[in-house]
Coordinates of C-alpha atoms and ligand atoms in Angstrom, one line a residue:
M1 CA 113.8 90.7 104.2
S2 CA 111.8 92.1 101.2
F3 CA 108.5 91.1 100.0
I4 CA 108.7 91.2 96.2
I5 CA 105.5 91.2 94.2
T6 CA 105.3 91.6 90.4
T7 CA 102.7 92.4 87.8
P8 CA 103.6 91.0 84.3
L9 CA 105.6 93.6 82.2
Y10 CA 103.0 94.7 79.8
Y11 CA 103.5 94.8 76.1
V12 CA 103.5 98.3 74.8
N13 CA 101.7 97.6 71.6
D14 CA 98.8 99.6 73.1
K15 CA 97.8 101.5 76.1
P16 CA 96.6 99.6 79.3
H17 CA 93.4 97.6 78.9
L18 CA 91.0 96.4 81.6
G19 CA 93.0 93.1 82.0
S20 CA 96.2 95.0 82.8
V21 CA 94.4 97.3 85.1
Y22 CA 92.9 94.3 86.8
T23 CA 96.3 92.6 87.5
T24 CA 97.8 95.9 88.7
I25 CA 95.1 96.7 91.1
I26 CA 95.2 93.2 92.6
C27 CA 98.8 93.6 93.1
D28 CA 98.5 97.1 94.5
S29 CA 96.0 95.8 97.0
I30 CA 98.4 92.9 98.2
A31 CA 101.4 95.4 98.3
R32 CA 99.4 97.8 100.4
Y33 CA 98.3 95.0 102.7
K34 CA 101.9 93.7 103.1
R35 CA 103.2 97.2 104.0
L36 CA 100.5 97.6 106.5
I37 CA 101.4 94.4 108.3
G38 CA 105.0 95.7 108.4
E39 CA 106.8 93.9 105.5
D40 CA 109.4 95.7 103.4
V41 CA 107.6 95.6 100.1
K42 CA 109.0 95.9 96.6
F43 CA 106.1 96.2 94.2
I44 CA 107.5 95.8 90.7
T45 CA 105.6 96.7 87.5
G46 CA 106.7 97.8 84.1
V47 CA 106.7 97.3 80.4
D48 CA 108.0 94.7 77.9
E49 CA 109.1 96.7 74.9
H50 CA 111.2 94.4 72.6
G51 CA 110.1 91.8 70.0
L52 CA 108.4 91.4 66.7
K53 CA 105.0 92.4 67.9
I54 CA 106.3 95.8 69.1
Q55 CA 108.6 96.2 66.1
R56 CA 105.6 95.7 63.8
T57 CA 103.3 98.0 65.7
A58 CA 105.9 100.8 65.4
I59 CA 106.5 100.2 61.7
K60 CA 102.7 100.3 61.1
K61 CA 102.6 103.6 62.9
G62 CA 105.6 104.8 60.8
V63 CA 107.8 105.6 63.7
E64 CA 111.0 104.2 65.2
P65 CA 110.3 101.4 67.9
K66 CA 112.1 103.5 70.5
I67 CA 109.8 106.5 69.8
H68 CA 106.7 104.3 70.0
C69 CA 107.8 102.7 73.1
D70 CA 108.7 105.9 74.8
E71 CA 105.1 107.2 74.2
I72 CA 103.3 104.0 75.3
S73 CA 105.5 103.5 78.3
T74 CA 104.8 107.0 79.4
I75 CA 101.1 106.3 79.1
F76 CA 101.4 103.2 81.3
K77 CA 103.3 105.0 84.0
M78 CA 100.9 107.9 83.9
N79 CA 97.9 105.6 84.0
W80 CA 99.2 103.8 87.0
K81 CA 99.6 107.1 88.8
E82 CA 96.1 108.1 87.9
W83 CA 94.9 104.8 89.5
K84 CA 97.1 105.6 92.5
I85 CA 99.0 102.4 92.1
S86 CA 101.6 102.2 94.9
F87 CA 104.4 100.6 92.7
D88 CA 108.0 100.9 93.9
K89 CA 109.7 100.1 90.6
F90 CA 108.7 100.6 87.0
I91 CA 110.9 98.8 84.7
R92 CA 111.3 99.3 80.9
T93 CA 113.1 96.4 79.1
S94 CA 114.8 99.0 77.0
D95 CA 116.5 100.4 80.0
R96 CA 120.3 100.2 79.6
N97 CA 120.9 98.5 82.9
H98 CA 118.4 95.8 82.0
A99 CA 120.5 94.7 78.9
S100 CA 123.5 94.2 81.2
I101 CA 121.5 91.9 83.3
V102 CA 120.3 90.0 80.3
N103 CA 123.9 89.5 79.1
E104 CA 125.2 88.5 82.4
F105 CA 122.4 86.0 82.9
Y106 CA 123.0 84.7 79.3
R107 CA 126.7 84.2 80.2
R108 CA 125.8 82.1 83.3
V109 CA 123.3 80.0 81.4
K110 CA 125.9 79.4 78.7
D111 CA 128.6 78.5 81.3
S112 CA 126.1 75.9 82.6
G113 CA 126.2 74.3 79.1
D114 CA 122.6 75.0 78.4
I115 CA 122.8 76.9 75.1
Y116 CA 123.4 75.5 71.7
M117 CA 122.7 76.6 68.1
G118 CA 119.9 74.8 66.3
V119 CA 117.1 75.1 63.8
Q120 CA 113.7 76.3 64.9
K121 CA 110.8 75.1 62.7
G122 CA 107.3 75.8 63.7
W123 CA 104.1 77.9 63.6
Y124 CA 104.4 81.2 65.5
C125 CA 101.9 83.6 67.0
V126 CA 103.3 87.1 66.9
G127 CA 100.5 88.3 69.3
C128 CA 101.6 85.7 71.9
E129 CA 105.3 85.9 70.8
E130 CA 105.1 82.1 71.2
F131 CA 105.4 78.9 69.0
K132 CA 102.3 76.9 69.1
D133 CA 102.3 73.1 69.5
N134 CA 101.7 71.4 66.1
P135 CA 98.2 72.8 65.5
E136 CA 96.4 70.8 62.8
N137 CA 96.1 72.6 59.3
S138 CA 98.4 75.2 60.7
S139 CA 98.3 77.7 57.8
S140 CA 94.6 78.2 58.5
Y141 CA 94.7 77.8 62.3
K142 CA 94.0 80.9 64.2
C143 CA 95.5 81.6 67.6
P144 CA 92.5 81.2 70.0
I145 CA 93.7 84.3 72.0
H146 CA 94.5 86.7 69.1
Q147 CA 92.3 85.3 66.4
K148 CA 95.2 85.8 63.9
N149 CA 96.8 83.3 61.6
L150 CA 100.1 81.7 62.7
E151 CA 103.3 82.4 60.8
W152 CA 105.7 79.6 59.6
R153 CA 109.3 79.9 60.9
N154 CA 112.3 77.9 59.8
E155 CA 115.5 79.6 61.0
E156 CA 118.7 79.2 62.9
N157 CA 118.2 80.1 66.6
L158 CA 120.0 79.6 69.8
F159 CA 118.3 77.1 72.1
F160 CA 118.0 76.8 75.8
R161 CA 118.2 73.2 77.2
L162 CA 114.8 73.1 79.0
S163 CA 114.6 69.3 78.6
K164 CA 117.6 69.0 81.1
Y165 CA 115.4 70.4 83.8
Q166 CA 112.5 68.0 83.6
N167 CA 113.0 66.5 87.0
E168 CA 113.7 69.7 88.8
I169 CA 110.7 71.4 87.3
E170 CA 108.5 68.3 88.2
K171 CA 109.7 68.6 91.7
I172 CA 109.1 72.5 91.9
I173 CA 105.5 72.3 90.5
S174 CA 104.6 69.4 92.8
K175 CA 104.7 71.7 95.8
P176 CA 101.1 73.1 96.1
A177 CA 102.3 76.5 97.1
F178 CA 104.2 77.1 94.0
I179 CA 101.4 77.4 91.5
E180 CA 97.9 78.7 92.4
P181 CA 95.1 78.2 91.9
T182 CA 95.1 74.4 92.0
E183 CA 93.3 73.8 88.6
R184 CA 96.0 75.9 86.9
R185 CA 98.7 73.9 88.8
N186 CA 97.2 70.7 87.4
E187 CA 97.2 72.1 83.9
I188 CA 100.9 72.8 84.3
I189 CA 101.6 69.4 85.8
N190 CA 99.9 67.8 82.9
F191 CA 101.9 69.8 80.3
V192 CA 105.2 69.1 82.0
S193 CA 104.4 65.4 82.3
K194 CA 104.3 65.1 78.4
G195 CA 108.1 66.0 78.4
L196 CA 109.8 69.3 78.2
K197 CA 111.3 70.5 74.9
D198 CA 114.2 72.9 74.5
F199 CA 113.1 76.2 73.3
S200 CA 114.7 78.9 71.2
I201 CA 115.9 82.0 72.9
S202 CA 117.1 84.1 70.0
R203 CA 115.8 85.5 66.8
T204 CA 117.4 86.5 63.5
N205 CA 114.5 88.4 61.9
V206 CA 114.0 90.8 64.8
S207 CA 116.1 93.9 65.1
W208 CA 114.2 95.5 67.8
G209 CA 115.7 93.5 70.7
I210 CA 118.9 93.0 72.8
P211 CA 121.8 91.8 70.7
V212 CA 123.2 88.4 71.7
P213 CA 126.9 88.7 72.6
D214 CA 129.2 87.1 70.1
N215 CA 126.2 86.4 67.7
D216 CA 125.6 89.6 65.9
K217 CA 122.8 88.2 63.7
H218 CA 120.8 87.3 66.8
T219 CA 118.7 89.3 69.2
F220 CA 117.3 87.7 72.4
Y221 CA 113.8 86.2 72.2
V222 CA 111.5 88.7 73.8
W223 CA 110.5 86.3 76.6
F224 CA 114.1 85.5 77.5
D225 CA 114.7 89.3 77.8
A226 CA 111.4 90.3 79.5
L227 CA 111.3 87.8 82.4
L228 CA 114.7 89.2 83.4
G229 CA 113.0 92.5 83.9
Y230 CA 111.8 91.3 87.3
I231 CA 115.4 91.0 88.3
S232 CA 116.7 94.2 86.8
A233 CA 113.9 96.1 88.5
I234 CA 115.1 95.3 91.9
N235 CA 118.1 97.6 91.9
Q236 CA 117.3 99.6 88.8
D237 CA 119.0 102.7 89.9
D238 CA 122.4 101.1 90.6
A239 CA 124.9 102.3 88.0
N240 CA 126.6 98.9 88.1
Q241 CA 123.9 96.3 88.1
T242 CA 124.7 92.6 88.6
L243 CA 122.7 89.5 89.3
D244 CA 124.4 89.3 92.8
N245 CA 123.1 92.7 93.5
A246 CA 119.6 91.7 92.8
I247 CA 120.0 88.7 95.2
C248 CA 121.1 91.2 97.9
G249 CA 118.2 93.3 97.0
G250 CA 115.8 90.5 97.9
W251 CA 115.5 88.1 94.9
P252 CA 113.6 85.7 94.6
A253 CA 110.3 87.2 94.0
D254 CA 107.5 86.2 96.7
I255 CA 104.8 86.3 94.0
H256 CA 104.5 86.8 90.3
L257 CA 100.8 87.6 89.7
I258 CA 99.9 87.0 86.1
G259 CA 97.1 85.9 83.7
K260 CA 96.5 82.3 83.0
D261 CA 97.7 82.6 79.4
I262 CA 101.3 83.2 80.4
L263 CA 101.6 80.6 83.2
R264 CA 103.9 78.3 81.3
F265 CA 106.5 81.0 80.8
H266 CA 106.4 81.9 84.5
A267 CA 106.0 78.4 86.1
V268 CA 108.1 76.2 83.8
Y269 CA 110.5 78.1 81.4
W270 CA 111.5 80.8 84.0
P271 CA 112.4 78.5 86.9
A272 CA 114.4 76.3 84.6
M273 CA 116.3 79.5 83.3
L274 CA 116.9 80.5 86.9
I275 CA 118.2 77.2 88.0
S276 CA 120.6 77.2 85.0
A277 CA 121.9 80.6 86.1
G278 CA 122.3 79.4 89.6
M279 CA 119.5 81.6 91.0
E280 CA 116.6 80.8 93.2
V281 CA 113.2 80.4 91.6
P282 CA 110.2 82.6 92.6
K283 CA 108.3 81.4 95.7
K284 CA 104.8 81.6 93.9
V285 CA 103.2 82.1 90.6
Y286 CA 99.6 83.0 90.7
G287 CA 97.6 82.7 87.5
H288 CA 94.4 84.9 87.5
G289 CA 91.6 84.4 85.2
F290 CA 90.4 86.5 82.2
L291 CA 87.9 89.3 82.2
T292 CA 84.9 89.3 79.8
R293 CA 82.5 92.1 79.3
E294 CA 78.7 91.3 79.6
G295 CA 79.5 87.6 79.1
Q296 CA 81.6 88.3 75.9
K297 CA 85.3 88.1 75.2
M298 CA 86.6 91.7 74.7
G299 CA 88.2 92.4 71.4
K300 CA 88.9 95.2 69.0
S301 CA 87.1 93.3 66.2
L302 CA 84.0 92.9 68.5
G303 CA 84.1 96.5 69.2
N304 CA 83.4 95.9 72.9
V305 CA 86.7 96.8 74.5
L306 CA 86.0 98.5 77.9
D307 CA 88.4 101.5 78.2
P308 CA 89.6 101.5 81.8
E309 CA 90.4 105.3 81.4
L310 CA 86.6 105.9 80.7
L311 CA 85.7 103.9 83.9
L312 CA 88.2 106.0 86.0
T313 CA 87.0 109.3 84.8
K314 CA 83.3 108.4 85.0
Y315 CA 83.2 106.5 88.3
G316 CA 86.5 107.0 90.2
R317 CA 88.9 104.5 91.6
D318 CA 87.0 103.1 94.5
P319 CA 84.1 101.5 92.7
V320 CA 86.2 99.9 90.1
R321 CA 88.6 98.5 92.7
W322 CA 85.7 97.2 94.7
Y323 CA 84.2 95.4 91.7
L324 CA 87.6 93.9 90.6
I325 CA 88.7 92.9 94.1
K326 CA 85.4 91.9 95.7
D327 CA 83.3 90.6 92.9
I328 CA 85.9 88.3 91.2
S329 CA 87.5 85.4 92.9
L330 CA 91.2 85.6 92.2
G331 CA 92.1 82.8 89.8
N332 CA 88.5 82.5 88.3
D333 CA 87.4 84.3 85.2
G334 CA 85.3 87.3 85.8
D335 CA 82.7 89.2 83.9
F336 CA 82.3 93.0 84.0
Q337 CA 78.5 93.9 84.0
N338 CA 77.4 97.4 84.2
Q339 CA 74.2 96.7 86.1
R340 CA 76.1 94.6 88.6
F341 CA 78.7 97.3 88.9
V342 CA 76.2 100.0 89.7
D343 CA 74.3 97.6 92.1
I344 CA 77.4 96.7 94.2
T345 CA 78.6 100.3 94.3
N346 CA 75.3 101.5 95.5
N347 CA 74.5 98.6 97.8
D348 CA 77.8 97.8 99.3
L349 CA 79.6 101.1 99.3
A350 CA 77.0 103.8 99.4
N351 CA 74.1 102.1 101.4
T352 CA 75.8 99.6 103.6
I353 CA 79.1 101.3 104.5
G354 CA 78.5 104.9 103.7
N355 CA 75.2 105.1 105.3
L356 CA 76.1 103.3 108.4
L357 CA 78.8 105.9 109.0
N358 CA 76.6 108.8 108.0
R359 CA 73.7 108.0 110.1
T360 CA 75.7 107.0 113.2
S361 CA 77.8 110.0 113.1
S362 CA 74.7 112.2 112.7
M363 CA 73.1 110.6 115.8
S364 CA 76.3 110.9 117.8
R365 CA 76.7 114.6 116.9
K366 CA 73.1 115.3 117.7
W367 CA 72.9 113.5 121.0
F368 CA 76.5 113.9 122.3
N369 CA 77.5 117.5 121.5
N370 CA 79.2 116.7 118.1
K371 CA 81.5 114.1 119.7
V372 CA 82.1 110.4 120.2
P373 CA 80.1 109.3 123.4
N374 CA 81.6 108.1 126.5
N375 CA 81.3 104.4 127.0
L376 CA 82.0 103.0 130.4
N377 CA 82.0 99.5 129.1
T378 CA 84.7 99.9 126.4
S379 CA 86.5 96.7 127.5
K380 CA 83.5 94.6 128.1
E381 CA 82.9 92.0 125.4
N382 CA 79.6 92.6 123.5
K383 CA 77.9 91.1 120.4
L384 CA 79.6 93.5 118.1
S385 CA 83.0 93.4 119.6
S386 CA 83.2 89.7 119.3
L387 CA 81.9 89.6 115.7
T388 CA 84.6 92.3 114.8
K389 CA 87.3 90.2 116.3
T390 CA 86.2 87.2 114.4
K391 CA 85.9 89.2 111.1
I392 CA 89.5 90.7 111.6
T393 CA 90.9 87.1 112.1
N394 CA 89.1 85.8 108.9
Y395 CA 90.1 88.9 106.9
I396 CA 93.8 88.4 107.8
N397 CA 93.8 84.7 107.0
N398 CA 92.1 85.5 103.7
F399 CA 94.5 88.2 102.7
N400 CA 97.4 86.1 103.7
R401 CA 96.1 83.4 101.3
Y402 CA 95.4 85.9 98.6
K403 CA 91.7 85.3 98.8
L404 CA 91.1 89.1 98.4
D405 CA 87.4 88.7 97.4
L406 CA 86.8 86.8 100.7
A407 CA 88.6 89.4 102.7
A408 CA 86.6 92.2 101.1
N409 CA 83.5 90.2 101.9
D410 CA 84.5 89.9 105.6
V411 CA 84.5 93.8 105.7
L412 CA 81.2 94.0 103.9
D413 CA 79.7 91.3 106.3
L414 CA 80.9 93.3 109.3
A415 CA 79.2 96.4 107.9
I416 CA 76.0 94.6 107.3
N417 CA 76.0 93.1 110.8
T418 CA 76.8 96.5 112.3
N419 CA 73.8 98.0 110.7
L420 CA 71.7 95.1 112.0
Y421 CA 72.9 95.7 115.5
L422 CA 72.0 99.4 115.1
N423 CA 68.5 98.4 113.9
D424 CA 68.0 95.8 116.5
N425 CA 68.9 98.2 119.4
Q426 CA 67.0 101.2 117.9
P427 CA 68.9 103.9 119.9
W428 CA 66.6 106.5 118.3
N429 CA 63.8 105.1 120.4
L430 CA 65.8 104.5 123.6
V431 CA 67.1 108.1 123.5
K432 CA 63.6 109.4 124.2
D433 CA 64.0 108.3 127.9
K434 CA 66.9 110.0 129.5
S435 CA 67.5 107.1 131.8
N436 CA 68.7 105.1 128.9
L437 CA 71.5 107.5 128.0
P438 CA 74.3 105.1 129.2
I439 CA 72.9 102.4 127.0
V440 CA 72.5 104.7 124.0
E441 CA 76.2 105.8 124.5
E442 CA 77.4 102.3 124.5
I443 CA 75.4 101.4 121.4
I444 CA 76.7 104.5 119.4
Y445 CA 80.2 104.0 120.7
N446 CA 80.1 100.3 119.5
V447 CA 78.8 101.2 116.1
L448 CA 81.4 104.0 115.6
E449 CA 84.1 101.7 116.8
S450 CA 83.1 98.9 114.4
T451 CA 83.0 101.5 111.6
R452 CA 86.5 102.7 112.5
I453 CA 87.7 99.1 112.1
I454 CA 85.8 98.7 108.9
G455 CA 87.7 101.9 107.6
L456 CA 91.0 100.4 108.7
L457 CA 90.3 97.0 107.0
L458 CA 89.4 98.9 103.8
L459 CA 92.8 100.6 103.7
P460 CA 94.5 98.1 101.3
I461 CA 91.3 97.5 99.3
L462 CA 89.8 101.0 98.9
P463 CA 92.4 103.4 100.1
E464 CA 90.5 106.6 99.4
L465 CA 87.2 105.5 101.0
S466 CA 89.1 104.4 104.0
E467 CA 90.7 107.8 104.4
K468 CA 87.3 109.4 104.0
I469 CA 85.9 107.2 106.8
D470 CA 88.8 108.0 109.0
S471 CA 88.5 111.8 108.4
Q472 CA 84.8 111.5 109.4
L473 CA 85.8 109.9 112.6
G474 CA 88.3 112.5 113.6
N475 CA 91.5 111.2 111.9
L476 CA 92.3 108.5 114.4
Y477 CA 94.5 106.4 112.0
K478 CA 98.1 107.0 112.8
K479 CA 100.5 106.0 110.0
D480 CA 103.5 105.6 112.5
I481 CA 101.7 103.1 114.8
P482 CA 101.5 99.5 113.4
W483 CA 98.2 99.1 111.6
L484 CA 97.6 95.7 113.2
S485 CA 97.7 97.2 116.6
Q486 CA 95.2 99.7 115.6
L487 CA 92.8 97.0 114.8
K488 CA 92.1 96.4 118.6
W489 CA 88.6 96.9 119.8
G490 CA 88.1 99.9 122.0
L491 CA 90.7 102.3 120.6
L492 CA 88.1 104.8 119.5
I493 CA 88.7 107.9 121.7
H494 CA 85.8 109.2 123.7
D495 CA 84.9 112.8 123.1
T496 CA 86.6 113.0 119.7
E497 CA 85.1 115.9 117.8
L498 CA 83.1 114.4 114.8
P499 CA 83.1 116.6 111.7
K500 CA 79.9 117.3 109.8
P501 CA 79.1 114.2 107.9
F502 CA 79.1 114.1 104.1
P503 CA 78.4 111.2 101.7
I504 CA 81.8 109.3 101.4
I505 CA 80.6 107.8 98.1
N506 CA 78.1 109.1 95.5
K507 CA 75.4 106.6 94.3
L508 CA 75.8 105.8 90.5
D509 CA 73.0 105.9 87.9
Y510 CA 72.2 103.0 85.6
D511 CA 73.1 104.2 82.1
Ligands
MSP1 N1 104.7 91.0 77.9 C1 104.0 89.7 78.3 C2 104.4 89.5 79.8 C3 105.8 89.4 80.0 S1 106.1 89.3 81.8 C4 107.7 89.1 81.9 C5 102.5 89.9 78.2 N2 102.1 91.1 78.1 S2 100.5 91.4 77.8 O1 100.4 92.8 77.9 O2 100.1 90.8 76.6 O3 99.7 90.7 78.8 C6 99.8 91.2 80.2 C7 98.7 90.5 81.0 O4 97.5 90.9 80.8 C8 98.9 89.0 81.0 O5 98.9 88.6 82.4 C9 97.5 88.6 80.4 O6 97.1 87.4 81.0 C10 96.6 89.8 80.9 N3 95.4 89.8 80.1 C11 95.2 90.1 78.8 N4 93.8 90.1 78.5 C12 93.2 89.9 79.7 C13 91.8 89.8 80.1 N5 90.9 90.0 79.2 N6 91.5 89.7 81.3 C14 92.6 89.6 82.4 N7 93.8 89.7 82.1 C15 94.1 89.6 80.7 O7 101.9 88.9 78.1

């Protein structure tokens, strides 16, 4: 059984922004964790290339949409490689195989009697690629997300009978596990309770899209096309792709992680489309919050957009991952503050975790011949071993519930308490009296062992820092042995050679 996790398929109107980096890093961390606990993960990401928004962007640039999409899609893929995102599939909705999936899906929905021709009148936001619900004074109303005027539409479109699925959707969203977090679920329950309206799934004024079979004036509405990217990604390399193949490949998705603004599409429209096509609905839709910068919404007009590439080149991956994973509670909005970013990098990573490893390794090398000391009491329960066990249990519970910030704080807490244990026991004083040597051995062993486990727990959160910790402890982590079994207390091997310590993370300056 596969574990399928997806990011949204990002619009290629521009290169990745901090919001897309945020979702992708969270998915990466979950995918890494699931692999470590032994699941067969399919981590799907990709780009949404069709529709009016992209067509207009290309026209403005004076290039063919395909040329524009090739360029930006390549940037997305390269960016994810630079961030060392462990994705398994990168889907482009302009892939040929994807069009055949969309066509097959459409046929199934049509065969269910859920497609009809109608007239679509309403106010449209091209930025959202979405009709807005009867805003007052629509001609002057600006989309709150894009701050742009809506456009009036009155055209013949094909419609999907969403209204037919009212009861089924109500039943699906009433299950607490389906939409998280709870507040977002309540918003959707409220929206659905007002009655679902059919929605249009084709356009006549957009040439940059997948043509609707037997309706040559129409292309598919970009959302009808893009959501299916999650399915065509599953077996994207098969020459002959079908929906049944995708089911064999593991559909339904275990979790769609998306921003709160696109929850309706994923938690209402998408499940109804899938039921109509005789397919299973995703197991969970998790709507995360929005990121602001220094308390302000980021926007081109405000000139305060934080370029993730700059963050990457200036600070590296680990500090940014730590901030996004540990400091923002998944589901809530988050604020990127430079001062806080520097503070937590220096305090948590450099001082608490980095320094703990550095000073303990130095003591061990100095007193025990550059090696991990012997500890005759490895299997004896002590304060640190019992705390470590509790933290591991909490961490696993938290990760399983997608409480990544709490899991990260469990690791940090363990590091704080390990420092306290060291300070309370003061091995640097005890060592002055030779008769204390067995106790000093035990203390240093315990601290190094706790640090080994801290490193292992950081593997899905900060993979690079984790590897550095492991290499400082003599490369004890074995990829071919289950990670969970390596989280057992007492596996640090006595007499392991400890390499010369170096700072595993550099402190940042405020600037
Ligand atoms: N193409 C659609 C998704 C189709 S999925 C089949 C789309 N693309 S998007 O590029 O506009 O948005 C991608 C994601 O970025 C969304 O989940 C959106 O919520 C998220 N974010 C956009 N701005 C954001 C922030 N400022 N902060 C966090 N996430 C934000 O929608």
